[in-house]
CSV table of C-alpha atoms and ligand atoms in Angstrom, one decimal:
chain,number,residue,atom,x,y,z
A,1,MET,CA,0.1,-0.1,-0.1
A,2,LYS,CA,1.1,3.9,-0.8
A,3,SER,CA,-0.2,6.5,0.9
A,4,TYR,CA,-0.9,9.9,-0.5
A,5,LEU,CA,-1.3,13.1,2.1
A,6,VAL,CA,-3.8,15.7,-0.2
A,7,SER,CA,-3.9,18.9,2.0
A,8,GLY,CA,-7.4,20.9,1.6
A,9,ALA,CA,-9.4,17.8,0.2
A,10,GLY,CA,-12.5,18.2,1.5
A,11,SER,CA,-13.3,20.6,-1.8
A,12,GLY,CA,-12.3,21.6,-5.4
A,13,ILE,CA,-8.8,20.7,-6.5
A,14,GLY,CA,-7.6,18.8,-3.6
A,15,ARG,CA,-11.0,16.7,-3.9
A,16,ALA,CA,-10.4,16.2,-7.6
A,17,ILE,CA,-6.6,15.0,-6.6
A,18,ALA,CA,-7.6,12.6,-3.6
A,19,LEU,CA,-10.4,11.1,-6.2
A,20,LYS,CA,-7.8,10.7,-9.1
A,21,ILE,CA,-5.3,9.1,-6.6
A,22,ALA,CA,-7.9,7.1,-5.4
A,23,SER,CA,-9.3,5.8,-8.0
A,24,THR,CA,-5.8,4.9,-10.5
A,25,ASP,CA,-5.0,2.0,-8.1
A,26,PRO,CA,-6.7,-0.1,-5.4
A,27,SER,CA,-3.7,-0.3,-3.4
A,28,HIS,CA,-3.1,3.6,-2.8
A,29,ARG,CA,-4.2,5.4,0.2
A,30,VAL,CA,-5.1,8.8,0.6
A,31,PHE,CA,-5.5,10.8,4.1
A,32,LEU,CA,-7.6,13.6,3.3
A,33,LEU,CA,-6.6,16.5,5.5
A,34,GLY,CA,-8.1,20.1,6.3
A,35,ARG,CA,-10.7,22.3,9.0
A,36,ASN,CA,-13.9,20.4,7.8
A,37,ARG,CA,-14.9,17.4,9.5
A,38,ASP,CA,-18.0,16.7,7.7
A,39,ARG,CA,-16.3,17.7,4.0
A,40,LEU,CA,-13.7,15.5,4.4
A,41,LEU,CA,-15.9,12.9,5.7
A,42,SER,CA,-18.6,13.1,2.9
A,43,VAL,CA,-15.3,13.0,0.2
A,44,GLN,CA,-13.9,10.3,1.4
A,45,ARG,CA,-17.3,8.5,1.2
A,46,GLU,CA,-17.0,9.4,-2.7
A,47,LEU,CA,-13.6,7.5,-3.1
A,48,PRO,CA,-13.3,3.9,-4.2
A,49,ARG,CA,-12.8,1.7,-0.9
A,50,SER,CA,-13.4,4.6,1.3
A,51,GLU,CA,-13.0,2.6,4.5
A,52,GLN,CA,-9.1,2.4,3.2
A,53,HIS,CA,-9.2,6.4,3.0
A,54,GLU,CA,-8.2,8.3,6.5
A,55,VAL,CA,-9.8,12.0,7.3
A,56,LEU,CA,-6.8,14.5,9.6
A,57,ILE,CA,-8.9,17.1,11.3
A,58,ALA,CA,-5.8,20.3,11.3
A,59,ASP,CA,-5.8,24.5,9.8
A,60,LEU,CA,-2.8,25.1,9.0
A,61,SER,CA,-2.5,27.9,10.9
A,62,GLU,CA,-1.9,26.1,14.2
A,63,PRO,CA,1.4,24.5,14.1
A,64,LYS,CA,0.6,22.7,17.8
A,65,GLY,CA,-2.9,20.8,16.5
A,66,LEU,CA,-1.2,20.6,13.0
A,67,ASN,CA,2.0,18.7,14.8
A,68,GLY,CA,-0.8,16.9,17.1
A,69,ALA,CA,-2.8,15.7,14.2
A,70,ILE,CA,0.4,14.5,12.0
A,71,LEU,CA,1.8,12.3,15.2
A,72,ASP,CA,-1.2,11.2,15.7
A,73,ALA,CA,-2.0,9.5,12.0
A,74,ARG,CA,1.1,7.6,11.9
A,75,LEU,CA,2.4,8.8,8.6
A,76,ASP,CA,5.7,7.4,8.9
A,77,GLU,CA,4.4,4.0,9.6
A,78,CYS,CA,2.1,4.2,6.7
A,79,ASN,CA,4.4,3.9,3.8
A,80,LEU,CA,3.6,8.1,2.5
A,81,VAL,CA,4.9,8.4,-0.7
A,82,SER,CA,3.6,12.2,-1.4
A,83,ILE,CA,2.7,15.5,-0.2
A,84,VAL,CA,0.1,17.2,-2.2
A,85,ALA,CA,0.7,20.9,-0.5
A,86,ASN,CA,-3.1,21.8,-2.1
A,87,ALA,CA,-5.4,23.9,0.9
A,88,GLY,CA,-5.1,27.9,0.6
A,89,VAL,CA,-7.7,30.8,1.0
A,90,GLY,CA,-7.9,33.6,-1.7
A,91,GLY,CA,-9.4,36.6,-1.4
A,92,GLU,CA,-8.2,40.5,-1.0
A,93,ASN,CA,-6.2,41.9,2.0
A,94,HIS,CA,-5.6,45.8,2.3
A,95,TYR,CA,-3.6,47.2,4.2
A,96,GLY,CA,-5.2,49.2,7.9
A,97,PRO,CA,-7.4,47.5,11.3
A,98,ASN,CA,-8.5,44.5,9.6
A,99,ASP,CA,-5.7,43.5,6.7
A,100,ARG,CA,-5.6,39.6,5.7
A,101,TRP,CA,-1.8,39.6,5.2
A,102,ASN,CA,-1.4,37.4,8.3
A,103,GLU,CA,-4.3,35.2,7.4
A,104,ILE,CA,-3.1,34.5,4.1
A,105,ILE,CA,0.9,34.2,4.4
A,106,GLU,CA,0.0,32.0,7.5
A,107,THR,CA,-2.2,29.9,5.6
A,108,ASN,CA,-1.0,30.0,2.0
A,109,LEU,CA,2.7,30.5,3.1
A,110,SER,CA,4.0,29.3,6.3
A,111,GLY,CA,0.8,27.1,6.7
A,112,THR,CA,2.6,25.2,3.8
A,113,TYR,CA,6.3,25.6,4.5
A,114,ARG,CA,5.1,24.1,8.3
A,115,PHE,CA,2.9,21.1,6.5
A,116,ILE,CA,5.5,19.8,4.8
A,117,GLN,CA,8.0,19.7,7.0
A,118,GLU,CA,6.1,17.8,10.0
A,119,CYS,CA,5.7,15.6,7.1
A,120,LEU,CA,8.6,14.5,5.4
A,121,PRO,CA,9.9,12.3,8.3
A,122,ALA,CA,6.9,10.5,6.7
A,123,LEU,CA,7.8,10.1,3.5
A,124,ARG,CA,11.8,10.1,3.7
A,125,SER,CA,11.3,7.0,6.0
A,126,SER,CA,9.3,5.6,3.1
A,127,GLN,CA,11.7,3.0,1.2
A,128,GLU,CA,9.6,3.6,-2.1
A,129,LYS,CA,11.8,4.9,-5.9
A,130,HIS,CA,9.0,7.8,-6.0
A,131,ARG,CA,8.6,9.7,-3.5
A,132,SER,CA,7.5,13.1,-4.5
A,133,ILE,CA,5.9,16.9,-2.9
A,134,VAL,CA,3.7,19.0,-4.7
A,135,MET,CA,2.2,22.4,-4.1
A,136,VAL,CA,-0.6,24.5,-5.0
A,137,SER,CA,0.5,28.0,-5.9
A,138,SER,CA,-1.3,30.0,-8.8
A,139,ILE,CA,-1.2,32.0,-11.7
A,140,LEU,CA,-1.0,34.8,-9.3
A,141,ALA,CA,2.6,34.0,-8.2
A,142,ARG,CA,3.1,35.4,-11.6
A,143,ILE,CA,0.9,38.2,-12.4
A,144,GLY,CA,-0.1,41.1,-9.9
A,145,VAL,CA,-4.1,41.6,-9.1
A,146,PRO,CA,-5.3,44.6,-7.5
A,147,GLY,CA,-6.2,43.8,-3.3
A,148,TYR,CA,-4.5,40.6,-4.0
A,149,SER,CA,-1.0,41.5,-2.1
A,150,ALA,CA,-1.3,38.8,0.7
A,151,TYR,CA,-2.0,35.9,-2.0
A,152,CYS,CA,-0.2,36.7,-5.1
A,153,ALA,CA,3.0,37.3,-2.6
A,154,SER,CA,1.9,34.1,-0.6
A,155,LYS,CA,1.6,32.1,-4.0
A,156,ALA,CA,5.5,33.5,-5.7
A,157,GLY,CA,6.6,32.6,-2.0
A,158,LEU,CA,5.5,28.8,-2.8
A,159,LEU,CA,7.7,29.1,-5.6
A,160,GLY,CA,11.0,30.0,-3.9
A,161,LEU,CA,10.3,27.3,-1.2
A,162,THR,CA,9.3,25.0,-4.2
A,163,ARG,CA,13.2,25.7,-6.0
A,164,SER,CA,15.1,25.0,-1.6
A,165,LEU,CA,13.4,22.0,-1.0
A,166,ALA,CA,14.2,20.7,-4.4
A,167,ALA,CA,17.5,21.5,-4.2
A,168,GLU,CA,18.0,20.2,-0.6
A,169,LEU,CA,15.8,17.4,-1.0
A,170,ALA,CA,17.5,16.0,-4.0
A,171,ALA,CA,19.9,13.8,-2.3
A,172,GLU,CA,17.4,11.8,-1.2
A,173,LYS,CA,15.5,12.0,-4.8
A,174,ILE,CA,12.9,13.7,-3.6
A,175,LEU,CA,10.8,15.6,-5.8
A,176,ALA,CA,9.5,18.7,-5.4
A,177,ASN,CA,7.5,20.9,-7.9
A,178,ALA,CA,4.9,23.6,-7.9
A,179,ILE,CA,1.9,24.1,-10.1
A,180,CYS,CA,0.7,27.6,-10.9
A,181,PRO,CA,-3.7,26.9,-11.8
A,182,GLY,CA,-4.9,29.8,-13.4
A,183,TRP,CA,-9.4,30.3,-13.2
A,184,VAL,CA,-10.5,27.3,-11.6
A,185,GLU,CA,-14.1,25.8,-11.3
A,186,THR,CA,-13.7,25.9,-7.2
A,187,GLU,CA,-15.3,27.6,-4.8
A,188,MET,CA,-12.7,29.7,-4.5
A,189,ALA,CA,-13.0,31.3,-7.7
A,190,LEU,CA,-16.1,31.6,-7.7
A,191,ALA,CA,-15.4,33.9,-3.8
A,192,GLY,CA,-12.9,36.1,-5.7
A,193,LEU,CA,-15.4,36.8,-9.2
A,194,HIS,CA,-18.4,37.7,-6.3
A,195,GLU,CA,-16.2,39.7,-5.1
A,196,PHE,CA,-14.8,41.6,-8.3
A,197,ALA,CA,-18.2,42.3,-9.2
A,198,LYS,CA,-19.4,43.7,-5.6
A,199,ASN,CA,-16.6,46.1,-6.2
A,200,GLY,CA,-16.7,47.3,-9.5
A,201,LEU,CA,-21.2,47.2,-8.9
A,202,HIS,CA,-21.7,45.1,-11.9
A,203,PRO,CA,-24.1,41.9,-12.0
A,204,PHE,CA,-22.0,38.5,-11.4
A,205,SER,CA,-23.0,37.3,-15.2
A,206,GLU,CA,-21.3,40.1,-16.7
A,207,VAL,CA,-17.8,40.1,-14.3
A,208,ARG,CA,-17.6,36.3,-15.2
A,209,GLU,CA,-18.1,37.2,-19.0
A,210,ALA,CA,-15.6,39.8,-19.1
A,211,GLU,CA,-12.7,37.9,-16.6
A,212,MET,CA,-12.9,34.9,-19.7
A,213,ALA,CA,-12.6,37.1,-22.3
A,214,LYS,CA,-9.1,37.9,-20.8
A,215,VAL,CA,-8.3,34.0,-21.1
A,216,PRO,CA,-7.2,33.4,-24.4
A,217,LEU,CA,-9.2,30.0,-24.5
A,218,GLY,CA,-11.9,31.5,-23.1
A,219,LYS,CA,-12.8,28.7,-19.7
A,220,MET,CA,-12.1,28.6,-16.5
A,221,SER,CA,-10.5,24.7,-15.9
A,222,LYS,CA,-11.9,22.0,-14.6
A,223,PRO,CA,-10.7,21.1,-10.9
A,224,GLU,CA,-10.0,17.0,-12.8
A,225,GLU,CA,-7.4,18.2,-15.5
A,226,ILE,CA,-5.4,20.2,-12.3
A,227,ALA,CA,-5.8,16.2,-10.6
A,228,GLU,CA,-4.5,14.6,-13.7
A,229,LEU,CA,-1.0,17.4,-13.9
A,230,VAL,CA,-0.7,17.1,-9.9
A,231,TYR,CA,-0.4,12.8,-11.0
A,232,PHE,CA,1.5,13.2,-13.7
A,233,LEU,CA,4.4,14.7,-11.5
A,234,ILE,CA,3.5,12.1,-8.0
A,235,GLY,CA,2.1,9.2,-10.0
A,236,GLY,CA,6.2,7.4,-10.0
A,237,SER,CA,5.6,7.9,-14.2
A,238,GLN,CA,9.3,9.9,-14.2
A,239,ASP,CA,12.1,10.9,-12.1
A,240,SER,CA,14.1,13.6,-13.9
A,241,ILE,CA,10.9,16.4,-13.2
A,242,THR,CA,12.5,18.5,-10.3
A,243,GLY,CA,12.2,22.7,-8.7
A,244,GLN,CA,9.8,23.1,-11.9
A,245,THR,CA,6.6,25.3,-11.9
A,246,PHE,CA,3.9,24.3,-14.4
A,247,ASP,CA,1.5,26.6,-15.7
A,248,ILE,CA,-1.6,25.7,-16.3
A,249,ASN,CA,-4.0,28.1,-17.7
A,250,ASN,CA,-5.8,27.8,-21.0
A,251,GLY,CA,-3.2,30.4,-21.9
A,252,ALA,CA,-3.9,33.0,-18.9
A,253,LEU,CA,-0.2,33.7,-19.2
A,254,MET,CA,2.4,32.2,-21.7
A,255,ALA,CA,5.5,32.3,-20.3
B,301,LIG,N1,-9.8,27.8,-8.2
B,301,LIG,C1,-9.0,28.6,-8.3
B,301,LIG,O1,-9.5,29.5,-9.5
B,301,LIG,C2,-7.3,28.3,-8.1
B,301,LIG,C3,-6.3,28.9,-8.9
B,301,LIG,C4,-5.0,29.4,-8.9
B,301,LIG,C5,-4.8,28.5,-7.6
B,301,LIG,N2,-5.7,28.2,-6.4
B,301,LIG,C6,-5.5,27.5,-5.7
B,301,LIG,O2,-6.1,25.5,-5.3
B,301,LIG,C7,-5.7,25.8,-3.8
B,301,LIG,C8,-6.8,24.5,-4.1
B,301,LIG,O3,-7.9,25.8,-4.2
B,301,LIG,P1,-9.3,25.6,-4.4
B,301,LIG,O4,-9.7,26.3,-5.9
B,301,LIG,O5,-9.8,24.1,-4.7
B,301,LIG,O6,-10.5,26.1,-3.3
B,301,LIG,P2,-10.7,25.8,-2.0
B,301,LIG,O7,-12.2,24.4,-2.8
B,301,LIG,O8,-11.9,26.9,-1.3
B,301,LIG,O9,-10.3,24.6,-1.5
B,301,LIG,C9,-9.5,25.5,-0.7
B,301,LIG,C10,-8.9,23.9,0.8
B,301,LIG,O10,-8.4,24.4,1.2
B,301,LIG,C11,-8.6,24.0,2.9
B,301,LIG,N3,-8.0,25.0,4.0
B,301,LIG,C12,-8.0,26.6,4.1
B,301,LIG,N4,-7.8,27.0,5.2
B,301,LIG,C13,-7.0,26.1,5.3
B,301,LIG,C14,-6.5,25.8,6.6
B,301,LIG,N5,-6.2,27.3,7.7
B,301,LIG,N6,-6.4,24.7,7.0
B,301,LIG,C15,-6.2,23.4,6.7
B,301,LIG,N7,-6.7,23.5,5.4
B,301,LIG,C16,-6.8,24.7,5.3
B,301,LIG,C17,-10.3,24.3,2.8
B,301,LIG,O11,-10.5,22.9,3.7
B,301,LIG,P3,-11.3,23.1,4.7
B,301,LIG,O12,-11.8,24.4,4.9
B,301,LIG,O13,-12.1,21.9,5.4
B,301,LIG,O14,-10.6,24.0,6.2
B,301,LIG,C18,-10.5,23.9,1.3
B,301,LIG,O15,-10.8,22.3,1.5
B,301,LIG,C19,-5.6,27.0,-3.4
B,301,LIG,O16,-4.6,26.4,-3.1
B,301,LIG,C20,-5.8,27.8,-3.7
B,301,LIG,O17,-4.7,28.8,-3.8
B,301,LIG,C21,-6.8,27.7,-7.2
């Protein structure tokens, strides 16, 4: 049995990654991590052989709780072969008393760093040939959006973290890569569009249409497409890609 740990697995992209891993091979076990137990259990029930998989309740921004949850799961005894750091929060931040800077950086950047570091001993203890880490960054690591300074900074930080971990872990043959999705049809993307609509006082449908008009392929990606890319990186079909960042954005940014 090989174990895969996916953060933010109770919805959107994380759910799709968990489904992809569990449905690809009956010997795959998925640990689904997040804060919302009901949503994680609901995804667990969707997975083939649901009893084989496990739910871990933890908040990435709370070091003590995260450490406890990882220790309780005894991942070091579970042949952990991959860590998918997908959890994150979106939305705006504005300097002042209600600035969300700390919340967003603490979750997306410091939380991802902490999550990976807490799980690394377990990843190292696996004897499998293919071991890997994937971080879910964003197109906003590469382009600026007004009002999104914390989100953009957190996601850009993940790219530096990816390269640094790739260099650190290369001697142990552990791969570390990042992906940068553009718009993906999930709760987070819809919440972002609602925020744009509210700020600009335009109807949601108009804002969505205007945003899609800026994307060469004129659409959002499906979470399942992101899961396919992640699985390519972690599934063991290659052991040559490390320290890289993959864009999947319908042509919204051509680098
Ligand atoms: N959708 C897009 O257009 C898009 C584009 C580029 C990048 N991304 C990135 O893709 C990733 C997944 O986002 P999504 O679109 O699938 O949105 P989503 O459905 O809102 O998923 C985010 C997940 O992160 C988890 N999470 C948030 N804060 C957490 C915390 N402090 N501790 C533990 N888990 C936490 C949430 O679970 P709980 O509430 O259960 O904790 C949730 O399942 C995010 O990192 C996001 O930044 C999304």
